[in-house]
Tab-separated table of C-alpha atoms in Angstrom:
chain	number	residue	atom	x	y	z
A	1	MET	CA	34.398	123.251	23.738
A	2	VAL	CA	31.103	124.691	22.846
A	3	CYS	CA	29.746	128.104	23.449
A	4	GLU	CA	26.293	127.109	24.647
A	5	LYS	CA	24.505	130.381	23.734
A	6	VAL	CA	23.931	132.155	20.482
A	7	LEU	CA	25.713	135.277	20.246
A	8	LYS	CA	23.247	137.711	18.746
A	9	GLY	CA	24.077	140.647	16.707
A	10	LYS	CA	22.311	143.257	14.660
A	11	TYR	CA	23.371	141.654	11.343
A	12	VAL	CA	24.436	138.060	12.169
A	13	ASN	CA	24.398	135.506	14.798
A	14	LEU	CA	27.196	133.566	15.925
A	15	ARG	CA	26.737	130.026	17.300
A	16	ALA	CA	28.826	126.694	17.852
A	17	VAL	CA	29.304	124.621	14.767
A	18	GLU	CA	27.202	121.409	14.789
A	19	LYS	CA	27.678	118.344	12.810
A	20	GLU	CA	24.770	119.352	10.517
A	21	ASP	CA	26.942	122.239	9.305
A	22	SER	CA	29.556	119.842	7.723
A	23	GLU	CA	28.336	119.943	4.159
A	24	PHE	CA	28.181	123.838	4.219
A	25	ILE	CA	31.557	123.919	5.816
A	26	LEU	CA	33.232	121.579	3.333
A	27	ARG	CA	31.648	123.455	0.479
A	28	LEU	CA	33.068	126.740	1.798
A	29	ARG	CA	36.593	125.421	2.605
A	30	ASN	CA	37.031	123.633	-0.808
A	31	ASP	CA	35.826	126.863	-2.839
A	32	GLU	CA	39.089	128.239	-3.999
A	33	SER	CA	37.554	131.754	-4.476
A	34	ILE	CA	36.614	131.796	-0.632
A	35	SER	CA	39.233	129.783	0.972
A	36	LYS	CA	42.297	130.349	-1.071
A	37	TYR	CA	44.347	130.850	2.024
A	38	LEU	CA	42.978	128.029	4.079
A	39	PRO	CA	44.073	124.329	3.850
A	40	LYS	CA	41.671	122.177	1.863
A	41	LEU	CA	39.508	119.744	3.737
A	42	ASN	CA	39.922	116.518	1.749
A	43	VAL	CA	37.352	114.565	3.776
A	44	SER	CA	33.859	113.323	3.289
A	45	VAL	CA	30.813	114.920	5.006
A	46	GLU	CA	30.772	111.910	7.293
A	47	GLN	CA	34.299	112.328	8.208
A	48	GLN	CA	33.672	116.177	8.800
A	49	LYS	CA	30.689	115.303	11.106
A	50	VAL	CA	32.946	112.995	13.258
A	51	TRP	CA	35.629	115.736	13.465
A	52	ILE	CA	33.117	118.318	14.549
A	53	GLU	CA	31.544	116.003	17.250
A	54	LYS	CA	35.079	115.402	18.596
A	55	GLN	CA	35.849	119.322	18.543
A	56	ARG	CA	32.687	119.816	20.518
A	57	THR	CA	34.093	117.683	23.312
A	58	ASP	CA	37.654	118.840	23.168
A	59	ASN	CA	38.725	121.400	25.739
A	60	ASP	CA	41.201	123.415	23.535
A	61	SER	CA	38.863	125.024	20.959
A	62	TYR	CA	35.773	126.929	20.035
A	63	TYR	CA	34.368	126.604	16.589
A	64	PHE	CA	31.729	129.048	15.449
A	65	LEU	CA	29.531	129.457	12.513
A	66	PHE	CA	27.956	132.716	11.918
A	67	GLU	CA	24.559	133.186	10.083
A	68	SER	CA	22.432	135.908	8.717
A	69	LYS	CA	19.578	136.830	10.941
A	70	GLU	CA	17.314	134.905	8.657
A	71	GLY	CA	19.384	131.710	9.455
A	72	LEU	CA	21.472	131.576	6.274
A	73	PRO	CA	24.866	130.035	7.115
A	74	LEU	CA	27.629	132.675	6.091
A	75	GLY	CA	31.046	131.580	7.462
A	76	THR	CA	33.135	130.317	10.056
A	77	ILE	CA	35.588	131.566	12.668
A	78	SER	CA	37.532	129.648	15.379
A	79	TYR	CA	39.608	130.143	18.562
A	80	TYR	CA	41.853	127.183	19.089
A	81	ASP	CA	45.151	125.828	20.367
A	82	ILE	CA	43.918	127.268	23.722
A	83	VAL	CA	46.564	127.198	26.455
A	84	GLY	CA	45.394	128.779	29.677
A	85	ASN	CA	44.009	132.185	28.890
A	86	HIS	CA	45.407	132.503	25.283
A	87	GLY	CA	45.037	130.886	22.053
A	88	GLU	CA	45.025	131.381	18.341
A	89	SER	CA	42.102	132.476	16.000
A	90	GLY	CA	41.551	131.300	12.520
A	91	ARG	CA	39.527	129.145	10.222
A	92	VAL	CA	37.924	132.389	8.750
A	93	CYS	CA	35.941	132.047	5.667
A	94	SER	CA	32.812	133.604	4.656
A	95	ILE	CA	30.207	134.259	1.897
A	96	GLY	CA	28.833	137.165	3.859
A	97	ASN	CA	28.945	140.991	2.912
A	98	ALA	CA	31.362	143.299	4.618
A	99	THR	CA	28.917	144.359	7.396
A	100	GLN	CA	28.213	140.779	8.340
A	101	ASN	CA	31.843	139.848	8.365
A	102	VAL	CA	32.948	142.668	10.440
A	103	GLU	CA	30.116	142.162	12.984
A	104	ALA	CA	30.952	138.473	13.075
A	105	LEU	CA	34.507	139.368	14.215
A	106	VAL	CA	33.337	141.875	16.711
A	107	LEU	CA	30.911	139.264	18.300
A	108	PHE	CA	33.736	136.747	18.347
A	109	TYR	CA	36.347	139.006	19.876
A	110	ASP	CA	33.766	140.351	22.376
A	111	TYR	CA	33.149	136.773	23.519
A	112	LEU	CA	36.807	135.986	23.781
A	113	PHE	CA	37.835	139.087	25.750
A	114	TYR	CA	34.793	140.005	27.794
A	115	GLU	CA	33.275	136.522	28.541
A	116	LEU	CA	36.193	134.102	28.234
A	117	ASN	CA	38.472	136.855	29.668
A	118	VAL	CA	41.257	135.823	27.163
A	119	GLU	CA	44.433	137.565	27.689
A	120	TYR	CA	45.610	137.661	24.173
A	121	VAL	CA	45.011	136.092	20.855
A	122	THR	CA	47.538	135.062	18.009
A	123	ILE	CA	47.015	134.756	14.267
A	124	TRP	CA	49.016	134.281	11.233
A	125	VAL	CA	48.032	135.648	7.775
A	126	TYR	CA	49.688	134.952	4.481
A	127	GLU	CA	51.622	138.012	3.247
A	128	ASP	CA	49.762	138.363	0.064
A	129	ASN	CA	46.337	138.179	1.739
A	130	LYS	CA	46.263	141.910	1.950
A	131	PRO	CA	42.623	142.609	2.766
A	132	VAL	CA	42.863	140.287	5.760
A	133	LEU	CA	46.215	141.798	6.802
A	134	SER	CA	44.426	145.117	6.711
A	135	LEU	CA	41.336	144.023	8.504
A	136	LYS	CA	43.292	142.452	11.382
A	137	GLN	CA	45.569	145.581	11.758
A	138	SER	CA	42.450	147.602	11.747
A	139	ILE	CA	40.881	145.790	14.763
A	140	GLY	CA	44.026	146.002	16.758
A	141	PHE	CA	46.487	143.313	15.890
A	142	LYS	CA	50.129	144.148	16.139
A	143	TRP	CA	52.540	142.186	13.890
A	144	THR	CA	55.263	140.309	15.663
A	145	GLY	CA	57.172	138.667	12.847
A	146	ASN	CA	57.425	136.879	9.541
A	147	GLU	CA	57.922	133.239	8.765
A	148	VAL	CA	57.613	130.928	5.876
A	149	ASP	CA	55.537	127.814	5.563
A	150	ALA	CA	56.457	124.432	4.229
A	151	ALA	CA	55.337	125.497	0.682
A	152	GLY	CA	57.533	128.508	0.923
A	153	MET	CA	54.871	130.964	1.439
A	154	GLN	CA	55.434	133.873	3.691
A	155	TYR	CA	53.095	134.656	6.471
A	156	ARG	CA	52.897	137.237	9.135
A	157	LYS	CA	52.318	136.545	12.940
A	158	GLY	CA	50.295	138.769	15.052
A	159	ILE	CA	48.739	139.206	18.400
A	160	ILE	CA	46.070	141.250	20.105
A	161	ASN	CA	45.094	141.862	23.771
A	162	VAL	CA	41.999	143.436	25.216
A	163	GLN	CA	43.635	146.892	25.472
A	164	GLN	CA	44.625	146.925	21.800
A	165	TYR	CA	41.186	145.659	20.832
A	166	GLU	CA	39.430	148.331	22.977
A	167	GLU	CA	41.407	151.035	21.194
A	168	LYS	CA	39.661	150.284	17.999
A	169	ILE	CA	36.404	148.671	18.742
A	170	LYS	CA	34.326	151.630	19.937
A	171	LEU	CA	34.753	153.459	16.554
A	172	ILE	CA	34.003	150.045	14.795
A	173	LYS	CA	30.855	149.565	16.665
A	174	LYS	CA	29.879	153.156	15.973
A	175	MET	CA	30.283	152.562	12.279
A	176	LEU	CA	28.327	149.256	12.427
A	177	LYS	CA	25.661	151.202	14.410
A	178	ILE	CA	25.700	148.646	17.196
A	179	GLY	CA	26.188	148.477	20.921
B	1	MET	CA	30.979	171.553	-4.031
B	2	LYS	CA	30.802	167.886	-3.350
B	3	ASP	CA	32.657	166.524	-6.335
B	4	VAL	CA	34.689	163.484	-6.723
B	5	TYR	CA	37.661	165.216	-5.393
B	6	TYR	CA	35.821	166.146	-2.253
B	7	PHE	CA	34.903	162.417	-2.016
B	8	ILE	CA	38.413	161.444	-2.144
B	9	GLU	CA	39.426	163.937	0.441
B	10	LYS	CA	36.798	162.386	2.889
B	11	PHE	CA	37.737	158.849	1.720
B	12	LYS	CA	41.361	159.544	2.679
B	13	GLU	CA	40.162	160.938	6.147
B	14	MET	CA	38.079	157.792	6.703
B	15	MET	CA	41.015	155.537	5.768
B	16	HIS	CA	43.221	157.380	8.170
B	17	GLU	CA	40.730	157.057	10.913
B	18	ILE	CA	40.818	153.261	10.520
B	19	ASP	CA	44.561	153.085	10.161
B	20	ASP	CA	46.890	156.075	10.107
B	21	SER	CA	50.029	154.220	9.232
B	22	PHE	CA	49.286	154.485	5.462
B	23	ASP	CA	49.992	157.285	2.925
B	24	TYR	CA	46.996	158.084	0.917
B	25	SER	CA	48.266	161.252	-0.854
B	26	ASN	CA	48.300	159.710	-4.367
B	27	LEU	CA	44.683	158.630	-4.437
B	28	ILE	CA	42.868	159.674	-7.696
B	29	PRO	CA	39.385	158.830	-9.135
B	30	GLU	CA	40.891	156.084	-11.291
B	31	THR	CA	42.677	154.390	-8.153
B	32	ASN	CA	41.672	150.700	-8.044
B	33	LEU	CA	40.067	149.841	-4.770
B	34	LEU	CA	42.188	146.710	-4.456
B	35	ASP	CA	45.456	148.687	-4.858
B	36	ILE	CA	44.540	150.840	-1.805
B	37	GLU	CA	46.692	150.019	1.320
B	38	GLY	CA	44.443	149.204	4.261
B	39	TRP	CA	41.444	148.312	1.845
B	40	SER	CA	39.306	145.717	3.684
B	41	SER	CA	35.837	144.689	4.852
B	42	LEU	CA	36.147	147.270	7.584
B	43	ALA	CA	36.806	150.020	5.069
B	44	VAL	CA	33.727	148.977	3.278
B	45	VAL	CA	31.647	149.315	6.443
B	46	PHE	CA	33.227	152.831	7.270
B	47	LEU	CA	32.606	153.789	3.661
B	48	VAL	CA	28.856	153.020	3.905
B	49	THR	CA	28.650	155.302	6.904
B	50	MET	CA	30.738	158.115	5.477
B	51	VAL	CA	28.656	158.337	2.308
B	52	ASP	CA	25.540	158.371	4.437
B	53	GLU	CA	26.824	161.094	6.685
B	54	GLU	CA	28.541	163.213	3.945
B	55	PHE	CA	26.391	162.786	0.979
B	56	SER	CA	23.016	161.491	2.580
B	57	LYS	CA	23.169	158.569	0.276
B	58	ASP	CA	22.640	154.919	1.057
B	59	ILE	CA	25.103	152.606	-0.702
B	60	SER	CA	25.403	148.863	0.244
B	61	ALA	CA	28.477	146.801	0.876
B	62	GLU	CA	27.333	144.735	-2.235
B	63	GLN	CA	27.476	147.949	-4.387
B	64	ILE	CA	30.837	148.768	-3.139
B	65	LYS	CA	32.126	145.209	-3.821
B	66	ALA	CA	30.939	145.487	-7.355
B	67	SER	CA	32.950	148.667	-7.732
B	68	LYS	CA	36.601	148.773	-9.136
B	69	THR	CA	37.545	152.263	-8.637
B	70	LEU	CA	36.964	155.274	-6.427
B	71	SER	CA	35.174	157.019	-9.122
B	72	ASP	CA	32.840	153.809	-9.561
B	73	ILE	CA	31.927	154.494	-5.891
B	74	PHE	CA	31.312	158.147	-6.388
B	75	ASN	CA	29.133	157.302	-9.455
B	76	LEU	CA	26.828	155.440	-6.893
B	77	ILE	CA	26.407	158.574	-4.882
């Protein structure tokens, strides 16, 4: 699925990933310093283009790229495994600064909760990825349990609904000096 | 007097505003930012605003990212 419009913020814009973004995405995803906690994409640019073209026609995911106001690609974020009015968020990786990254999250969750009317969103975060655990908790995620992946790494599962998001978002938007 | 200890008190208040589930009583100027519970991109955003409001100084997210300790940030102010 594709969000047809560009979600415009003060510091970044969020838009649907296009096949032309393949090279940037692969570079990001295969850079250990940026995407340490995401699976590597051992595919070619052409294979990634095919994957993106398919994703755009699937009905169970949205895949976003966020870019600076000057059009420089910064990172990605996705809502996927959608079943009815809930799904999972992830595929987050970025070369943006803190302000850009936080606003990208705000644009993303505003879209999910206020335009798609999503009931709740789930995530999972590796236990030693402390900054992301803190960030997700700070925007309203509640932790529901711990599990271990196939490689033996512990991760935490979380969930957020619109009420939990709204408890946090007003102050966050004030700090970002937006909406 | 707005010295480094005043900054740390304001920093603690800021962190509690973000998430009040952590204990910040042990923060000192030499505390490494990456060791602070709850430290995240959002804390950086809040810190930019706090420094502007409390100290009337503009510091950037990039400057904060390049800092290692609380005193490094205070030295930017």
